[in-house]
Amino acid sequence: MTVGVVGDRSLANRIRETVRSHGIEDVDGSAGDIVAAAPDAVVAVGESALLALVREGVSAPVLPVATGPGYGSVAGSDAEAATDALVAGEYDAELRTVLDVTVGGERVGRALADVMLVTAEPARISEYAVRSNGERVARFRADGVVVSTPTGSHGYGRSAGGPLLEPGSGVVSVVAVAPFAVNLDHWVLSSDAPVELSVQRDEGEVSLLLDDRTSRSVPPGTPVEIVADGRLELARPFGTRFFEG
């Protein structure tokens, strides 16, 4: 068995020592290095490390440590005990939706938490349209729009007033960010059918964000298509509770 460890150096070093104490080989390096090494399991320390593994297409079970709410994470203080459980196979496996994103028909990346269109300059309102499975859902003026998976529904979507979504529900939420109109709806849509966002009118540059990274600018009229594309397997040794996180 091999276990990859990526993320915050001091905590990651403690986890590596725990892995080695079991006589198991550990794999060090960047998220890309670890995915390329094809370990049997991976420990991701911190949210950035977990999201980087998703971008690299990780297929092994991932134990999230100190990644924040929504990820089924264990606390840093429990990292060694959780690693013991991981190498012993004593954990619950939970599958999380991963989104695939194209812009104008060109694939631009993957996202675990959320996909967002947002004006690059503060207080610049643009007009956005949302379509689901070919049907028009809404058109509104706002600072931006965010599509959140259940994993990401604890983040930007929740901050903008969106719902928490249960993992495994097969849906995403779509929420306007600082909309011009009051009492604008929020939408819960299937993640199996394409959700399409587009900029209808802009008063400034609009950026596309995939999780914690800015991907590119999106000009008016260019479709941004979002659809579920595979699953991330999270290892949850202690039965961490999603809605309490």
Coordinates of C-alpha atoms in Angstrom, one line a residue:
M1 CA 0.0 0.0 0.0
T2 CA 1.1 3.6 -0.7
V3 CA -0.4 6.8 0.8
G4 CA 0.1 10.2 -0.8
V5 CA 0.2 13.3 1.5
V6 CA -0.2 16.8 0.2
G7 CA -0.7 20.2 1.9
D8 CA 0.4 22.2 4.9
R9 CA 4.0 21.1 5.6
S10 CA 4.1 20.9 9.4
L11 CA 0.8 18.8 9.7
A12 CA 1.6 16.8 6.6
N13 CA 5.0 15.8 8.1
R14 CA 3.2 14.5 11.2
I15 CA 0.9 12.5 9.0
R16 CA 3.8 11.0 7.0
E17 CA 5.4 9.9 10.3
T18 CA 2.1 8.1 11.1
V19 CA 2.0 6.4 7.7
R20 CA 5.6 5.3 8.0
S21 CA 4.9 3.9 11.5
H22 CA 2.7 1.3 9.9
G23 CA 5.5 0.3 7.6
I24 CA 3.7 1.8 4.6
E25 CA 5.3 3.9 1.9
D26 CA 4.3 7.5 1.6
V27 CA 4.4 9.7 -1.5
D28 CA 5.4 13.3 -1.2
G29 CA 5.2 16.2 -3.7
S30 CA 2.6 18.4 -5.4
A31 CA -1.0 17.3 -6.1
G32 CA 0.1 16.5 -9.7
D33 CA 3.1 14.4 -8.5
I34 CA 0.9 12.5 -6.1
V35 CA -1.9 11.7 -8.6
A36 CA 0.8 10.7 -11.2
A37 CA 2.2 8.2 -8.6
A38 CA -1.2 6.5 -8.3
P39 CA -1.2 5.8 -4.5
D40 CA -3.8 3.7 -2.9
A41 CA -5.1 6.5 -0.7
V42 CA -4.3 10.2 -0.2
V43 CA -4.4 12.6 2.7
A44 CA -5.2 16.2 1.8
V45 CA -4.2 18.8 4.4
G46 CA -6.1 22.0 3.9
E47 CA -8.8 23.1 1.4
S48 CA -6.3 24.2 -1.3
A49 CA -4.6 20.8 -1.3
L50 CA -8.0 19.0 -1.7
L51 CA -9.1 21.2 -4.5
A52 CA -5.7 20.8 -6.3
L53 CA -6.1 17.0 -6.2
V54 CA -9.6 17.4 -7.8
R55 CA -8.1 19.5 -10.6
E56 CA -5.5 16.8 -11.2
G57 CA -8.1 14.1 -11.4
V58 CA -7.4 12.1 -8.3
S59 CA -9.1 8.7 -8.3
A60 CA -7.9 7.3 -4.9
P61 CA -9.9 7.7 -1.7
V62 CA -9.0 11.1 -0.1
L63 CA -8.9 11.8 3.6
P64 CA -9.6 15.5 4.1
V65 CA -7.8 17.1 7.1
A66 CA -8.5 20.7 8.3
T67 CA -10.2 21.6 5.0
G68 CA -13.1 23.5 6.5
P69 CA -16.9 23.0 6.4
G70 CA -18.6 20.9 3.7
Y71 CA -15.8 18.5 3.0
G72 CA -16.3 15.9 5.7
S73 CA -13.0 17.0 7.2
V74 CA -11.3 15.8 10.4
A75 CA -9.6 18.3 12.6
G76 CA -5.8 18.7 12.6
S77 CA -5.8 17.4 16.2
D78 CA -7.3 14.1 15.0
A79 CA -5.1 13.7 11.9
E80 CA -2.9 10.9 13.3
A81 CA -5.9 8.8 14.5
A82 CA -7.7 9.4 11.2
T83 CA -4.6 8.3 9.3
D84 CA -4.4 5.1 11.4
A85 CA -8.0 4.4 10.4
L86 CA -7.4 5.2 6.7
V87 CA -4.5 2.7 6.4
A88 CA -6.5 0.1 8.3
G89 CA -9.5 0.6 5.9
E90 CA -11.7 1.6 8.8
Y91 CA -13.6 4.5 7.3
D92 CA -16.9 5.3 5.5
A93 CA -16.6 6.1 1.8
E94 CA -18.7 9.0 0.6
L95 CA -18.9 10.1 -3.0
R96 CA -19.0 13.8 -3.9
T97 CA -20.1 15.3 -7.2
V98 CA -17.3 16.8 -9.3
L99 CA -18.3 19.3 -12.0
D100 CA -16.9 19.6 -15.5
V101 CA -16.9 23.1 -17.1
T102 CA -16.7 24.2 -20.7
V103 CA -16.6 27.7 -22.1
G104 CA -17.8 28.1 -25.7
G105 CA -17.4 24.3 -26.1
E106 CA -13.8 24.3 -24.8
R107 CA -13.2 22.3 -21.7
V108 CA -11.6 24.5 -19.1
G109 CA -11.5 22.4 -15.9
R110 CA -13.2 20.7 -13.0
A111 CA -14.7 22.0 -9.7
L112 CA -15.6 20.2 -6.5
A113 CA -17.2 23.1 -4.6
D114 CA -18.5 25.8 -7.0
V115 CA -18.4 27.6 -10.3
M116 CA -18.8 31.3 -10.3
L117 CA -19.2 34.2 -12.8
V118 CA -18.4 37.5 -11.2
T119 CA -17.5 41.0 -12.2
A120 CA -13.8 41.6 -11.9
E121 CA -14.3 45.1 -10.5
P122 CA -16.3 45.8 -7.3
A123 CA -19.8 47.3 -7.6
R124 CA -20.0 46.5 -11.3
I125 CA -23.4 44.9 -12.1
S126 CA -23.7 42.6 -15.1
E127 CA -26.7 40.7 -16.5
Y128 CA -26.7 36.9 -16.4
A129 CA -28.8 34.2 -17.8
V130 CA -29.3 30.6 -16.5
R131 CA -30.5 27.7 -18.5
S132 CA -31.0 24.0 -17.4
N133 CA -31.4 21.1 -19.8
G134 CA -32.0 23.6 -22.6
E135 CA -34.7 25.5 -20.8
R136 CA -34.5 29.1 -19.7
V137 CA -34.5 29.4 -15.9
A138 CA -33.8 33.0 -15.2
R139 CA -32.2 36.3 -16.3
F140 CA -31.1 38.9 -13.8
R141 CA -28.7 41.7 -13.0
A142 CA -26.2 41.1 -10.3
D143 CA -22.5 41.2 -9.3
G144 CA -22.3 37.5 -10.2
V145 CA -23.8 34.1 -10.1
V146 CA -22.6 30.9 -8.4
V147 CA -23.4 27.3 -9.0
S148 CA -22.6 25.2 -5.9
T149 CA -22.4 21.4 -5.4
P150 CA -23.5 20.0 -2.1
T151 CA -19.8 20.1 -1.1
G152 CA -19.6 23.8 -1.9
S153 CA -23.0 24.8 -0.6
H154 CA -21.4 25.7 2.7
G155 CA -19.3 28.4 0.9
Y156 CA -20.1 31.2 -1.5
G157 CA -23.6 29.9 -2.2
R158 CA -24.5 29.9 1.5
S159 CA -23.0 33.4 1.9
A160 CA -25.3 34.6 -0.9
G161 CA -28.3 33.1 0.8
G162 CA -28.4 29.7 -0.9
P163 CA -29.4 26.4 0.7
L164 CA -27.3 23.6 2.1
L165 CA -27.5 20.6 -0.2
E166 CA -27.2 17.0 1.0
P167 CA -24.4 15.0 -0.6
G168 CA -25.7 12.4 -3.0
S169 CA -28.8 14.4 -3.8
G170 CA -27.8 14.8 -7.5
V171 CA -28.5 18.6 -7.5
V172 CA -26.7 21.9 -7.6
S173 CA -27.8 25.3 -6.3
V174 CA -27.7 28.5 -8.4
V175 CA -27.7 31.7 -6.6
A176 CA -27.3 35.3 -7.7
V177 CA -24.5 37.3 -6.0
A178 CA -25.7 40.7 -4.8
P179 CA -28.6 40.9 -7.2
F180 CA -30.0 44.2 -8.3
A181 CA -33.6 43.1 -7.7
V182 CA -34.9 42.2 -4.2
N183 CA -36.5 38.8 -3.5
L184 CA -34.9 37.1 -6.4
D185 CA -35.4 33.3 -6.5
H186 CA -32.7 30.7 -5.8
W187 CA -32.7 27.5 -7.9
V188 CA -32.0 23.9 -7.2
L189 CA -31.3 22.1 -10.5
S190 CA -30.2 18.6 -11.5
S191 CA -26.5 18.2 -11.9
D192 CA -26.9 15.4 -14.4
A193 CA -28.4 17.7 -17.1
P194 CA -26.2 20.6 -18.3
V195 CA -26.6 23.9 -16.4
E196 CA -25.6 26.8 -18.7
L197 CA -24.6 30.3 -17.5
S198 CA -24.0 33.2 -19.8
V199 CA -23.2 36.9 -19.6
Q200 CA -26.0 38.9 -21.4
R201 CA -24.6 42.3 -20.8
D202 CA -21.5 43.5 -18.9
E203 CA -20.4 46.8 -17.4
G204 CA -16.9 45.4 -16.8
E205 CA -14.9 42.3 -17.3
V206 CA -16.5 39.1 -16.0
S207 CA -14.3 36.3 -14.6
L208 CA -14.9 32.6 -14.3
L209 CA -13.9 31.0 -11.0
L210 CA -13.5 27.3 -10.6
D211 CA -13.3 26.6 -6.8
D212 CA -10.5 28.7 -5.5
R213 CA -9.0 29.7 -8.8
T214 CA -9.8 32.3 -11.5
S215 CA -9.9 30.5 -14.8
R216 CA -10.5 33.2 -17.4
S217 CA -12.6 36.1 -18.5
V218 CA -15.9 35.3 -20.2
P219 CA -17.3 37.7 -22.9
P220 CA -21.0 38.3 -23.4
G221 CA -22.9 35.6 -25.2
T222 CA -20.4 32.9 -24.6
P223 CA -22.0 29.8 -22.9
V224 CA -20.5 28.4 -19.8
E225 CA -21.7 24.8 -19.5
I226 CA -21.6 22.9 -16.2
V227 CA -22.4 19.2 -15.7
A228 CA -21.5 16.5 -13.2
D229 CA -18.5 14.5 -14.4
G230 CA -17.5 11.7 -12.0
R231 CA -17.2 11.6 -8.3
L232 CA -14.6 12.2 -5.6
E233 CA -14.4 9.5 -3.0
L234 CA -13.9 10.9 0.5
A235 CA -12.7 8.8 3.4
R236 CA -14.5 9.6 6.6
P237 CA -13.1 7.6 9.5
F238 CA -15.2 9.2 12.3
G239 CA -18.5 9.7 10.6
T240 CA -18.2 13.5 10.5
R241 CA -21.5 15.2 10.1
F242 CA -22.1 17.2 7.0
F243 CA -24.8 19.7 8.2
E244 CA -22.9 20.4 11.5
G245 CA -19.8 21.3 9.6

